[in-house]
RNA sequence: CGGGACGUAGCGCAGCUUGGUAGCGCACCAGGCUGGGGGUCUGGGGGUCGCAGGUUCGAAUCCUGUCGUCCCGACCA
């Protein structure tokens, strides 16, 4: 039984100054967590119970799916990460340290290498597969800017699983098993979430989905088709483009366009010069970028911006991408800032990519590669050719669903889970093979599956809190019932004590506010802030032989006879 | 890494412009009243004012540097 009189807990009346998002504010105020350093948090008893409840649910679902739990150290040697090249690839986000002999170590950001090596050390036959193993572990990332409290810390708790299969079909099956296990897990956690298509990204692999908990303070943006259910991270959103059916355009025609370095100024001039209506979407924007030191051009309709994240995610292998700067223009005198066109890209040595909207046969108004001159009727396929289409333009609400052409909505969310088919990258790098039926060595194929455990505490708090405090789903709450004794006589306290013990005997998890020195108002406020789903008040109503039962979420209050209180409360709680 | 702000008691803040005994609220301790919505009165304990230099008879306050933190952006399996 949790007793408020002795619990290591001091609720705060004021919001902490450094907390912006609701989960952070409330978890600190309600005494669940305390900041230790930037992006590093300690868990007080209430918070730790909540965290462990989530871990327990995850374990139960992983075990039920037949996955086995293992555990690795957080402190790891450099060598395996050297072999997979992640020691350098991971960049400055990797926490690195040296021991007294000067050897390099790291604090694990994810454990693909260790899992692969563990299985490699034990198994060497196709008969041993498939295998899925998982751990719940603290992970470390030296984020440039930790933020939003528990949501994005530098140390956090994560459940990561890895599957090992002989072939792609096996991987697909393992992936699906994890997907189902995740659905069960997040349902039990009482979360609202969407499963969205994601980019497998630099990790390689063919299929990847994210579990996103919609929430205005989330850091991920995704699109959702409310008609057919298509959902995708904006990076993975597929542009739907109707086939181009326009007539063959006239030949290119250069015209004077003084002082029109921006799309807006160009559109204004077009309407004056040629009669309208012309729109930004009639023009072609040539966005110049440096990709790993190489100049590239990306073509997007003039009314769209390039989404750098989206572009990079769709240009596999590119590590670093940034917009052209004045210094880059200086090095490429053929490129006239504000008047760039794709016609001369090849001549200028630019690699040319285009958003799928720049369909073959479409014609555009674009720069003439000459100051104060533009050109119209520039036609894709006739006047320029591209290396390939690449998803790169910003995604907007109202863009059409690639499945059913319905306008999509855009929403923000917290990423709480990510599953993806890794393929053979790690097994290859670490030389993990098994013998197949024919006695031949085969590189195994892997999947990797993560759940942000500590982040889930915050995500649930974000989705379930209200103005007055936290409001947990029962299975994750630190207790089922919060019993408050009020008054100055012994009777309510003794009664509450007895009631608490009887409810515990029935399997209920009980928190008892047995503080003699706190006023009723303080106890009610604390109970609401802490957010245990049911609150029982033993006080005034005792005079009529009753206690009061409140539902934290709905704020409904009912009085029940003390004589039947245990079974009445039990019935209400278990029905929830 | 760019832009902005802030470091004073466990938490929230004032004091700094104009240098002179470090203050308020919450929390904490002792006692009284109150006892169904963070109630009230009296009395207390707790801070090398982020750190290091400098100016000055004297620095929380002025100057220089440095470290840290938060917010927006960039970045983020």
XYZ file of C-alpha atoms (C1' of nucleotides) in Angstrom:
653
model
C 0.000 0.000 0.000
C 1.227 3.447 -0.858
C 0.850 5.883 2.008
C 0.918 9.590 1.393
C 2.187 10.143 4.917
C 5.467 8.441 4.118
C 5.729 8.511 0.324
C 8.781 10.241 -1.089
C 6.602 12.840 -2.725
C 6.211 16.582 -2.575
C 3.781 18.020 -5.047
C 4.503 21.474 -6.373
C 1.998 24.251 -6.578
C 3.860 26.110 -9.334
C 4.866 24.879 -12.730
C 8.609 24.426 -13.051
C 10.031 27.284 -15.107
C 11.814 25.038 -17.580
C 8.776 22.946 -18.456
C 6.776 23.793 -21.508
C 4.753 20.731 -22.482
C 1.960 19.337 -20.331
C 3.550 15.982 -19.609
C 6.723 17.601 -18.372
C 4.911 20.163 -16.219
C 2.568 17.667 -14.654
C 5.059 14.851 -14.130
C 7.288 17.288 -12.253
C 4.472 18.943 -10.313
C 2.900 15.648 -9.314
C 6.244 14.357 -8.092
C 6.826 11.614 -10.662
C 10.167 12.811 -11.991
C 12.930 15.254 -11.176
C 15.475 16.711 -13.535
C 19.063 15.681 -12.844
C 20.710 17.387 -15.816
C 19.563 18.553 -19.217
C 17.610 15.711 -20.763
C 18.328 13.409 -17.813
C 15.621 12.575 -15.300
C 15.303 10.665 -12.063
C 12.144 8.711 -11.290
C 10.514 9.162 -7.895
C 8.386 6.346 -6.460
C 5.151 7.269 -8.249
C 6.922 7.759 -11.542
C 8.937 4.606 -11.223
C 5.845 2.533 -10.467
C 4.213 3.966 -13.570
C 7.281 3.297 -15.695
C 7.461 -0.275 -14.422
C 3.780 -0.819 -15.156
C 4.449 0.072 -18.766
C 7.486 -2.188 -18.833
C 5.408 -4.997 -17.392
C 2.739 -4.664 -20.050
C 5.376 -4.619 -22.770
C 7.083 -7.710 -21.312
C 3.817 -9.582 -21.093
C 3.030 -8.892 -24.730
C 6.557 -9.652 -25.949
C 6.634 -12.897 -24.006
C 3.159 -13.822 -25.214
C 4.423 -13.416 -28.776
C 7.198 -15.865 -28.033
C 10.054 -13.407 -27.888
C 12.823 -13.939 -25.368
C 14.163 -11.269 -23.066
C 17.899 -10.678 -22.735
C 19.932 -7.852 -21.313
C 23.022 -6.036 -22.489
C 25.242 -3.547 -20.759
C 24.717 0.119 -21.514
C 28.483 0.600 -21.602
C 29.882 -0.949 -24.744
C 33.240 -1.336 -26.463
C 34.019 0.472 -29.693
C 34.987 -2.567 -31.729
C 31.588 -3.943 -32.861
C 30.395 -0.469 -33.757
C 33.587 -0.017 -35.727
C 32.780 -3.129 -37.729
C 29.367 -1.853 -38.769
C 30.838 1.585 -39.371
C 28.461 3.191 -36.915
C 31.274 4.450 -34.686
C 31.850 7.119 -37.310
C 28.464 7.087 -39.075
C 26.483 7.772 -35.939
C 28.189 11.106 -35.540
C 28.160 13.417 -32.554
C 24.943 11.974 -31.149
C 26.902 8.994 -29.873
C 28.067 9.268 -26.273
C 31.716 8.275 -26.345
C 34.111 7.814 -23.475
C 37.526 6.413 -22.696
C 38.656 4.136 -19.925
C 41.846 4.750 -17.943
C 43.931 2.993 -20.546
C 42.596 5.256 -23.257
C 40.394 2.650 -24.911
C 37.216 3.877 -26.557
C 33.776 3.009 -25.223
C 30.294 4.208 -25.953
C 26.961 4.353 -24.210
C 24.612 2.358 -26.416
C 22.172 4.324 -28.583
C 20.716 1.075 -29.983
C 22.042 -2.441 -29.782
C 21.889 -4.038 -33.227
C 25.547 -5.028 -33.060
C 25.354 -6.646 -29.645
C 22.212 -8.610 -30.473
C 23.676 -9.837 -33.728
C 26.885 -10.925 -32.043
C 25.006 -12.645 -29.246
C 22.980 -14.779 -31.632
C 26.001 -15.380 -33.842
C 27.839 -16.727 -30.809
C 25.164 -19.301 -30.041
C 23.369 -20.247 -33.248
C 24.679 -21.422 -36.595
C 21.905 -23.415 -38.252
C 18.754 -22.494 -40.146
C 16.992 -24.870 -37.726
C 17.578 -22.326 -34.947
C 15.602 -19.668 -36.807
C 13.384 -17.752 -36.645
C 14.390 -16.061 -33.424
C 13.203 -12.844 -31.841
C 14.822 -11.409 -28.745
C 14.369 -8.170 -26.877
C 15.606 -6.101 -24.004
C 14.445 -3.160 -21.966
C 17.404 -0.920 -21.466
C 18.567 2.608 -20.917
C 19.735 4.180 -24.130
C 21.935 7.193 -24.581
C 22.030 9.860 -27.239
C 23.931 13.070 -26.967
C 21.136 15.133 -28.446
C 22.135 18.601 -29.540
C 19.059 19.874 -27.827
C 17.119 17.720 -25.435
C 13.605 19.045 -25.082
C 10.079 18.505 -23.900
C 11.151 16.852 -20.662
C 10.749 13.097 -20.734
C 9.743 13.030 -24.407
C 13.218 13.655 -25.759
C 15.962 13.021 -23.269
C 19.610 12.111 -23.533
C 19.076 9.018 -21.445
C 15.837 7.136 -21.866
C 14.332 3.713 -21.478
C 13.669 1.749 -24.613
C 12.443 -1.699 -25.465
C 14.263 -2.926 -28.524
C 13.693 -6.244 -30.268
C 15.502 -7.890 -33.124
C 14.346 -10.717 -35.318
C 16.579 -13.143 -37.168
C 15.422 -15.070 -40.214
C 16.881 -17.055 -43.036
C 14.968 -15.387 -45.838
C 12.764 -12.441 -46.754
C 9.584 -14.384 -46.249
C 10.610 -15.281 -42.723
C 11.474 -11.654 -42.044
C 8.051 -10.586 -43.269
C 6.458 -13.051 -40.854
C 8.570 -11.895 -37.918
C 7.784 -8.302 -38.795
C 4.073 -9.028 -38.798
C 4.295 -10.782 -35.431
C 5.931 -7.739 -33.940
C 3.380 -5.488 -35.543
C 0.566 -7.460 -33.927
C 2.338 -7.530 -30.563
C 2.749 -3.749 -30.746
C -0.918 -3.258 -31.515
C -1.847 -5.296 -28.441
C 0.690 -3.450 -26.315
C -0.388 0.061 -27.251
C -4.036 -0.869 -26.906
C -3.387 -2.045 -23.365
C -1.477 1.120 -22.640
C -4.674 2.981 -23.408
C -3.051 5.011 -26.117
C -4.519 6.634 -29.157
C -2.158 5.975 -32.049
C -1.795 5.584 -35.783
C 0.423 3.180 -37.650
C 2.025 5.126 -40.442
C 4.337 4.314 -43.315
C 7.863 5.476 -42.564
C 11.179 5.629 -44.300
C 13.500 2.740 -43.694
C 16.140 5.382 -44.295
C 19.829 4.867 -43.872
C 19.202 1.641 -42.003
C 18.303 -0.018 -45.259
C 15.556 -2.568 -45.528
C 12.286 -2.660 -47.320
C 9.467 -1.953 -44.938
C 9.104 0.385 -42.027
C 6.226 1.707 -39.995
C 5.953 4.060 -37.070
C 3.458 4.004 -34.236
C 2.540 7.626 -33.686
C 0.555 8.996 -30.764
C -1.289 12.080 -32.059
C -0.547 15.032 -29.878
C -0.107 18.734 -30.639
C 3.245 18.861 -28.872
C 4.614 15.927 -30.876
C 7.688 16.355 -33.008
C 6.653 14.152 -35.897
C 4.371 15.269 -38.694
C 2.306 12.751 -40.585
C -0.514 12.656 -43.079
C -3.713 10.714 -42.697
C -6.401 9.925 -45.217
C -9.656 9.879 -43.302
C -11.384 7.999 -46.071
C -9.173 5.004 -46.792
C -6.919 5.086 -43.736
C -3.668 5.708 -45.588
C -1.183 7.159 -43.109
C 2.408 8.159 -43.655
C 5.143 10.122 -42.065
C 5.589 13.240 -44.182
C 8.987 11.917 -45.231
C 7.358 8.798 -46.634
C 4.250 10.405 -48.141
C 3.919 9.375 -51.773
C 2.885 12.181 -54.095
C -0.020 11.290 -56.324
C 0.348 12.818 -59.755
C -2.181 12.585 -62.532
C -0.753 11.657 -65.921
C 0.081 14.708 -67.967
C -2.324 15.165 -70.819
C -1.518 18.667 -72.013
C -0.746 19.440 -75.622
C 2.763 19.734 -76.918
C 3.848 23.178 -75.850
C 5.325 25.850 -78.071
C 9.074 26.197 -78.361
C 10.992 27.778 -75.490
C 10.728 31.531 -75.442
C 13.070 33.751 -73.458
C 11.670 37.029 -72.181
C 12.956 39.971 -70.152
C 12.043 39.846 -66.483
C 13.998 42.526 -64.657
C 14.043 42.466 -60.867
C 12.169 39.210 -60.408
C 14.472 37.052 -58.309
C 11.560 35.681 -56.271
C 8.582 33.628 -57.352
C 6.148 36.304 -56.147
C 7.802 39.039 -58.159
C 7.921 36.777 -61.210
C 4.218 35.914 -61.007
C 3.355 39.589 -60.760
C 5.366 40.322 -63.890
C 3.848 37.388 -65.776
C 0.359 38.623 -65.165
C 1.290 42.098 -66.358
C 3.220 40.934 -69.365
C 1.205 38.033 -70.723
C -2.141 38.531 -69.094
C -3.218 36.185 -66.398
C -4.015 34.423 -64.528
C -0.607 33.010 -63.726
C 0.099 31.401 -60.401
C 3.189 30.401 -58.550
C 2.406 26.806 -59.462
C 2.965 27.639 -63.147
C 6.585 28.394 -62.423
C 9.381 25.992 -61.738
C 11.627 26.566 -58.780
C 15.216 25.353 -59.087
C 16.396 24.745 -55.580
C 20.166 24.441 -55.416
C 21.671 22.342 -52.670
C 24.963 20.947 -51.567
C 24.646 17.226 -50.938
C 27.779 15.816 -49.346
C 29.765 18.558 -51.048
C 28.214 18.065 -54.475
C 25.985 20.686 -56.099
C 22.549 19.355 -57.012
C 19.364 20.971 -58.225
C 15.878 19.927 -57.227
C 12.900 21.073 -59.266
C 9.647 21.814 -57.487
C 6.576 23.767 -58.553
C 7.008 27.436 -57.653
C 4.356 27.354 -54.953
C 6.153 24.629 -52.998
C 9.153 24.663 -50.732
C 11.666 21.844 -50.607
C 11.377 19.853 -47.386
C 15.006 19.062 -46.623
C 14.210 16.189 -44.296
C 11.957 14.625 -46.872
C 14.497 15.133 -49.615
C 17.312 13.623 -47.624
C 15.204 10.652 -46.584
C 14.533 10.007 -50.253
C 18.143 10.338 -51.369
C 19.639 7.225 -49.807
C 23.268 7.499 -48.880
C 23.343 11.267 -48.618
C 24.684 12.204 -45.198
C 24.589 15.949 -45.248
C 22.394 18.276 -47.252
C 22.049 22.030 -47.136
C 20.843 24.933 -49.212
C 23.225 26.845 -51.487
C 24.916 29.779 -49.848
C 26.414 32.858 -51.455
C 29.830 31.230 -51.305
C 28.502 28.325 -53.371
C 27.141 30.670 -56.013
C 30.536 32.339 -56.111
C 32.146 29.001 -56.896
C 29.603 28.277 -59.649
C 29.508 31.414 -61.800
C 27.195 29.757 -64.338
C 24.378 29.764 -61.790
C 22.579 33.094 -61.587
C 20.870 33.446 -58.259
C 17.145 33.923 -58.808
C 17.304 33.039 -62.510
C 18.347 29.396 -62.549
C 16.688 27.055 -65.033
C 17.088 23.324 -65.625
C 17.887 23.665 -69.337
C 21.605 24.102 -68.773
C 22.009 21.793 -65.801
C 24.025 19.201 -67.677
C 26.307 21.853 -69.098
C 26.834 23.274 -65.649
C 27.596 19.877 -64.175
C 24.576 19.849 -61.886
C 22.838 16.656 -60.941
C 19.163 17.287 -61.559
C 16.272 15.840 -59.555
C 12.606 16.700 -59.634
C 9.523 16.427 -57.530
C 7.065 13.947 -59.119
C 4.736 16.846 -59.932
C 7.180 17.906 -62.624
C 5.803 15.182 -64.855
C 7.215 14.220 -68.217
C 5.799 16.500 -70.905
C 4.807 19.307 -68.539
C 5.976 22.796 -69.377
C 7.028 25.570 -67.046
C 8.136 29.119 -66.684
C 11.575 29.191 -65.198
C 14.876 31.016 -65.103
C 16.910 31.501 -68.268
C 20.254 31.206 -66.499
C 20.819 34.836 -67.265
C 20.218 37.807 -65.036
C 16.799 39.446 -65.500
C 15.632 36.866 -68.013
C 13.133 34.012 -67.681
C 11.901 31.528 -70.217
C 8.527 29.900 -70.809
C 7.353 26.655 -72.402
C 10.324 24.847 -70.891
C 9.268 21.253 -71.301
C 10.314 18.215 -69.336
C 11.733 15.625 -71.707
C 12.225 18.069 -74.534
C 14.172 20.935 -72.997
C 15.632 19.203 -69.995
C 15.976 15.725 -68.573
C 16.360 14.748 -64.974
C 18.371 12.052 -63.274
C 15.301 10.845 -61.396
C 12.165 11.861 -59.571
C 12.604 12.297 -55.861
C 9.985 13.109 -53.233
C 11.161 16.477 -52.055
C 8.405 19.090 -51.943
C 6.752 19.967 -48.674
C 3.592 18.045 -47.919
C 0.475 20.103 -47.299
C -2.923 19.446 -45.842
C -5.225 18.846 -48.779
C -2.633 17.057 -50.897
C -4.280 13.992 -52.286
C -4.040 10.487 -50.928
C -1.995 8.210 -53.195
C -4.544 5.412 -52.691
C -7.899 7.074 -53.115
C -7.198 10.689 -54.130
C -9.049 12.094 -51.109
C -7.444 15.206 -49.570
C -5.352 14.192 -46.588
C -5.100 15.859 -43.194
C -1.813 16.651 -41.469
C -1.287 16.111 -37.773
C 1.500 16.058 -35.243
C 2.399 13.107 -33.064
C 4.900 11.574 -30.707
C 6.718 8.561 -32.098
C 6.197 5.775 -29.577
C 7.220 2.792 -31.641
C 9.068 2.022 -34.826
C 9.307 -1.307 -36.572
C 11.399 -2.035 -39.576
C 12.908 -4.680 -41.728
C 16.629 -4.155 -41.459
C 17.712 -6.729 -43.946
C 21.244 -8.034 -43.982
C 23.271 -4.952 -43.261
C 24.307 -5.890 -39.742
C 24.583 -9.605 -40.259
C 26.763 -8.892 -43.276
C 29.025 -6.443 -41.470
C 29.405 -8.783 -38.504
C 29.592 -11.883 -40.666
C 26.650 -13.684 -39.143
C 25.732 -16.630 -41.333
C 23.930 -19.903 -40.746
C 23.986 -23.103 -42.742
C 20.862 -23.746 -44.792
C 19.280 -27.089 -45.714
C 21.899 -27.640 -48.367
C 24.760 -26.966 -46.017
C 25.471 -23.622 -47.610
C 26.255 -20.464 -45.651
C 23.522 -17.841 -45.722
C 23.660 -14.357 -44.275
C 20.652 -13.965 -41.964
C 18.169 -11.171 -42.394
C 17.055 -9.046 -39.481
C 14.283 -6.813 -38.288
C 14.449 -4.223 -35.559
C 11.583 -3.019 -33.423
C 11.603 -0.293 -30.790
C 9.247 1.110 -28.198
C 10.103 4.256 -26.294
C 9.211 3.118 -22.788
C 9.950 6.270 -20.812
C 8.605 8.310 -23.686
C 5.369 6.326 -23.437
C 4.914 7.631 -19.874
C 5.040 11.162 -21.261
C 2.962 10.364 -24.334
C 0.198 8.821 -22.225
C 0.336 11.828 -19.916
C 0.032 14.120 -22.935
C -2.969 12.279 -24.272
C -4.860 11.758 -21.036
C -4.226 14.772 -18.789
C -6.689 17.579 -18.217
C -6.454 21.091 -16.736
C -6.152 19.887 -13.173
C -3.662 17.103 -13.513
C -2.672 13.685 -14.739
C -5.318 11.103 -15.476
C -3.922 7.632 -16.110
C -5.481 4.615 -17.752
C -5.860 2.108 -14.958
C -3.234 -0.376 -16.040
C -0.444 2.172 -16.069
C -1.577 4.243 -13.068
C 0.545 3.933 -9.921
C -2.561 2.555 -8.155
C -6.153 1.636 -8.924
C -7.726 3.546 -6.078
C -6.677 6.632 -4.157
C -8.352 6.696 -0.747
C -8.515 10.053 1.004
C -9.319 10.316 4.679
C -10.543 13.712 5.868
C -11.498 15.160 9.220
C -9.749 15.487 12.551
C -11.193 12.529 14.379
C -9.712 9.070 14.274
C -12.818 7.485 12.784
C -12.365 8.438 9.111
C -8.692 7.499 9.244
C -9.380 4.157 10.860
C -12.203 3.496 8.436
C -10.047 4.440 5.445
C -7.292 2.177 6.720
C -9.643 -0.769 7.023
C -11.195 -0.111 3.652
C -7.756 0.106 2.037
C -6.715 -3.219 3.498
C -9.920 -4.922 2.402
C -9.595 -3.597 -1.136
C -5.992 -4.723 -1.250
C -7.073 -8.164 -0.142
C -9.315 -8.150 -3.215
C -6.329 -7.463 -5.442
C -6.705 -3.718 -5.764
C -3.634 -1.517 -5.728
C -4.323 1.205 -3.208
C -2.842 4.554 -2.353
C -3.986 5.909 1.013
C -3.844 9.576 1.920
C -3.408 9.142 5.650
C -1.858 12.539 6.307
C -3.282 14.040 9.509
C -1.855 17.490 8.925
C -3.088 18.220 5.414
C -6.396 19.970 4.830
C -9.097 18.330 2.698
C -8.533 20.842 -0.066
C -4.855 19.954 -0.296
C -5.656 16.260 -0.422
C -8.253 16.655 -3.143
C -5.934 18.773 -5.260
C -3.114 16.288 -4.805
C -5.335 13.358 -5.724
C -6.455 15.091 -8.895
C -2.919 16.075 -9.800
C -1.556 12.571 -9.258
C -4.232 11.116 -11.487
C -5.112 7.701 -10.067
C -8.359 6.737 -11.846
C -10.597 6.273 -8.801
C -10.714 8.398 -5.686
C -12.543 7.302 -2.542
C -13.244 9.926 0.083
C -13.794 8.812 3.635
C -15.063 11.845 5.532
C -18.293 13.751 5.878
C -20.507 11.082 4.380
C -19.438 8.710 7.152
C -22.089 10.339 9.331
C -24.642 8.658 7.051
C -22.634 5.466 6.913
C -21.348 6.211 3.432
C -18.170 6.942 1.521
C -17.805 8.867 -1.690
C -16.457 7.331 -4.909
C -15.177 9.614 -7.622
C -14.077 8.918 -11.152
C -11.036 11.055 -11.857
C -11.656 11.262 -15.579
C -15.394 11.876 -15.707
C -15.427 13.705 -12.364
C -18.598 11.843 -11.416
C -19.277 11.371 -7.709
C -21.405 8.669 -6.133
C -21.976 7.701 -2.528
C -21.833 4.078 -1.533
C -22.831 2.408 1.711
C -19.836 1.718 3.878
C -21.164 -1.731 4.617
C -20.970 -2.755 0.971
C -18.221 -0.356 -0.030
C -15.627 -3.002 -0.859
C -17.775 -4.919 -3.308
C -19.385 -1.778 -4.731
C -16.039 -0.104 -5.367
C -14.565 -3.308 -6.703
C -17.410 -3.622 -9.162
C -16.980 -0.097 -10.478
C -13.205 -0.326 -10.724
C -13.048 -3.672 -12.427
C -15.750 -2.600 -14.876
C -13.581 0.314 -16.004
C 25.421 25.055 -35.221
C 22.254 30.004 -35.989
C 18.568 33.366 -33.252
C 16.414 34.815 -28.347
C 16.277 34.612 -23.025
C 17.820 33.193 -18.194
C 21.331 31.497 -13.940
C 19.701 34.667 -6.440
C 17.143 28.806 -0.607
C 14.147 22.332 -2.676
C 10.381 25.040 -6.275
C 8.421 29.856 -8.351
C 10.316 34.780 -8.349
C 11.909 40.197 -6.787
C 16.411 42.949 -5.918
C 20.753 44.729 -10.545
C 19.074 50.619 -14.112
C 21.461 54.434 -9.627
C 27.354 49.382 -5.862
C 26.658 49.881 0.917
C 23.376 44.452 6.507
C 20.171 39.251 0.515
C 14.310 39.552 0.228
C 9.027 37.605 -1.019
C 5.522 33.354 -1.999
C 5.236 27.917 -1.858
C 7.602 23.921 0.629
C 10.140 22.760 5.547
C 10.399 23.085 11.521
C 7.632 24.566 16.483
C 2.979 26.132 18.397
C -2.322 28.020 18.101
C -6.948 28.357 15.432
C -9.519 25.850 11.293
C -11.213 21.005 9.329
C -15.048 19.116 2.206
C -11.430 22.411 -2.198
C -3.978 24.261 -2.248
C -7.346 27.992 4.953
C -5.115 31.209 8.859
C -1.983 33.555 12.938
C 2.787 33.665 15.639
C 7.776 32.246 15.833
C 11.858 29.736 13.265
C 15.762 26.987 9.966
C 17.883 27.176 5.182
C 21.274 30.833 0.045
C 30.031 31.011 -1.010
C 23.648 35.348 -5.502
C 26.532 29.495 -11.650
C 32.077 29.886 -11.848
C 36.757 32.719 -12.599
C 39.155 37.141 -13.148
C 38.869 42.607 -13.046
C 37.205 47.752 -11.339
C 36.213 49.637 -6.247
C 37.272 51.241 0.559
C 33.108 47.958 -0.640
C 30.156 43.858 -6.066
C 24.096 39.758 -6.443
C 24.433 44.749 -8.738
C 29.544 47.521 -13.075
C 33.367 45.191 -16.809
C 35.711 40.780 -19.188
C 35.775 35.754 -19.771
C 33.761 31.071 -18.962
C 30.287 27.196 -17.760
C 25.325 25.789 -17.525
C 20.089 25.981 -18.637
C 15.533 27.024 -21.343
C 12.748 28.515 -25.894
C 12.567 28.877 -31.607
C 15.119 26.894 -35.799
C 18.798 23.291 -37.993
C 19.671 18.164 -36.491
C 17.440 13.525 -34.564
C 17.652 4.480 -35.279
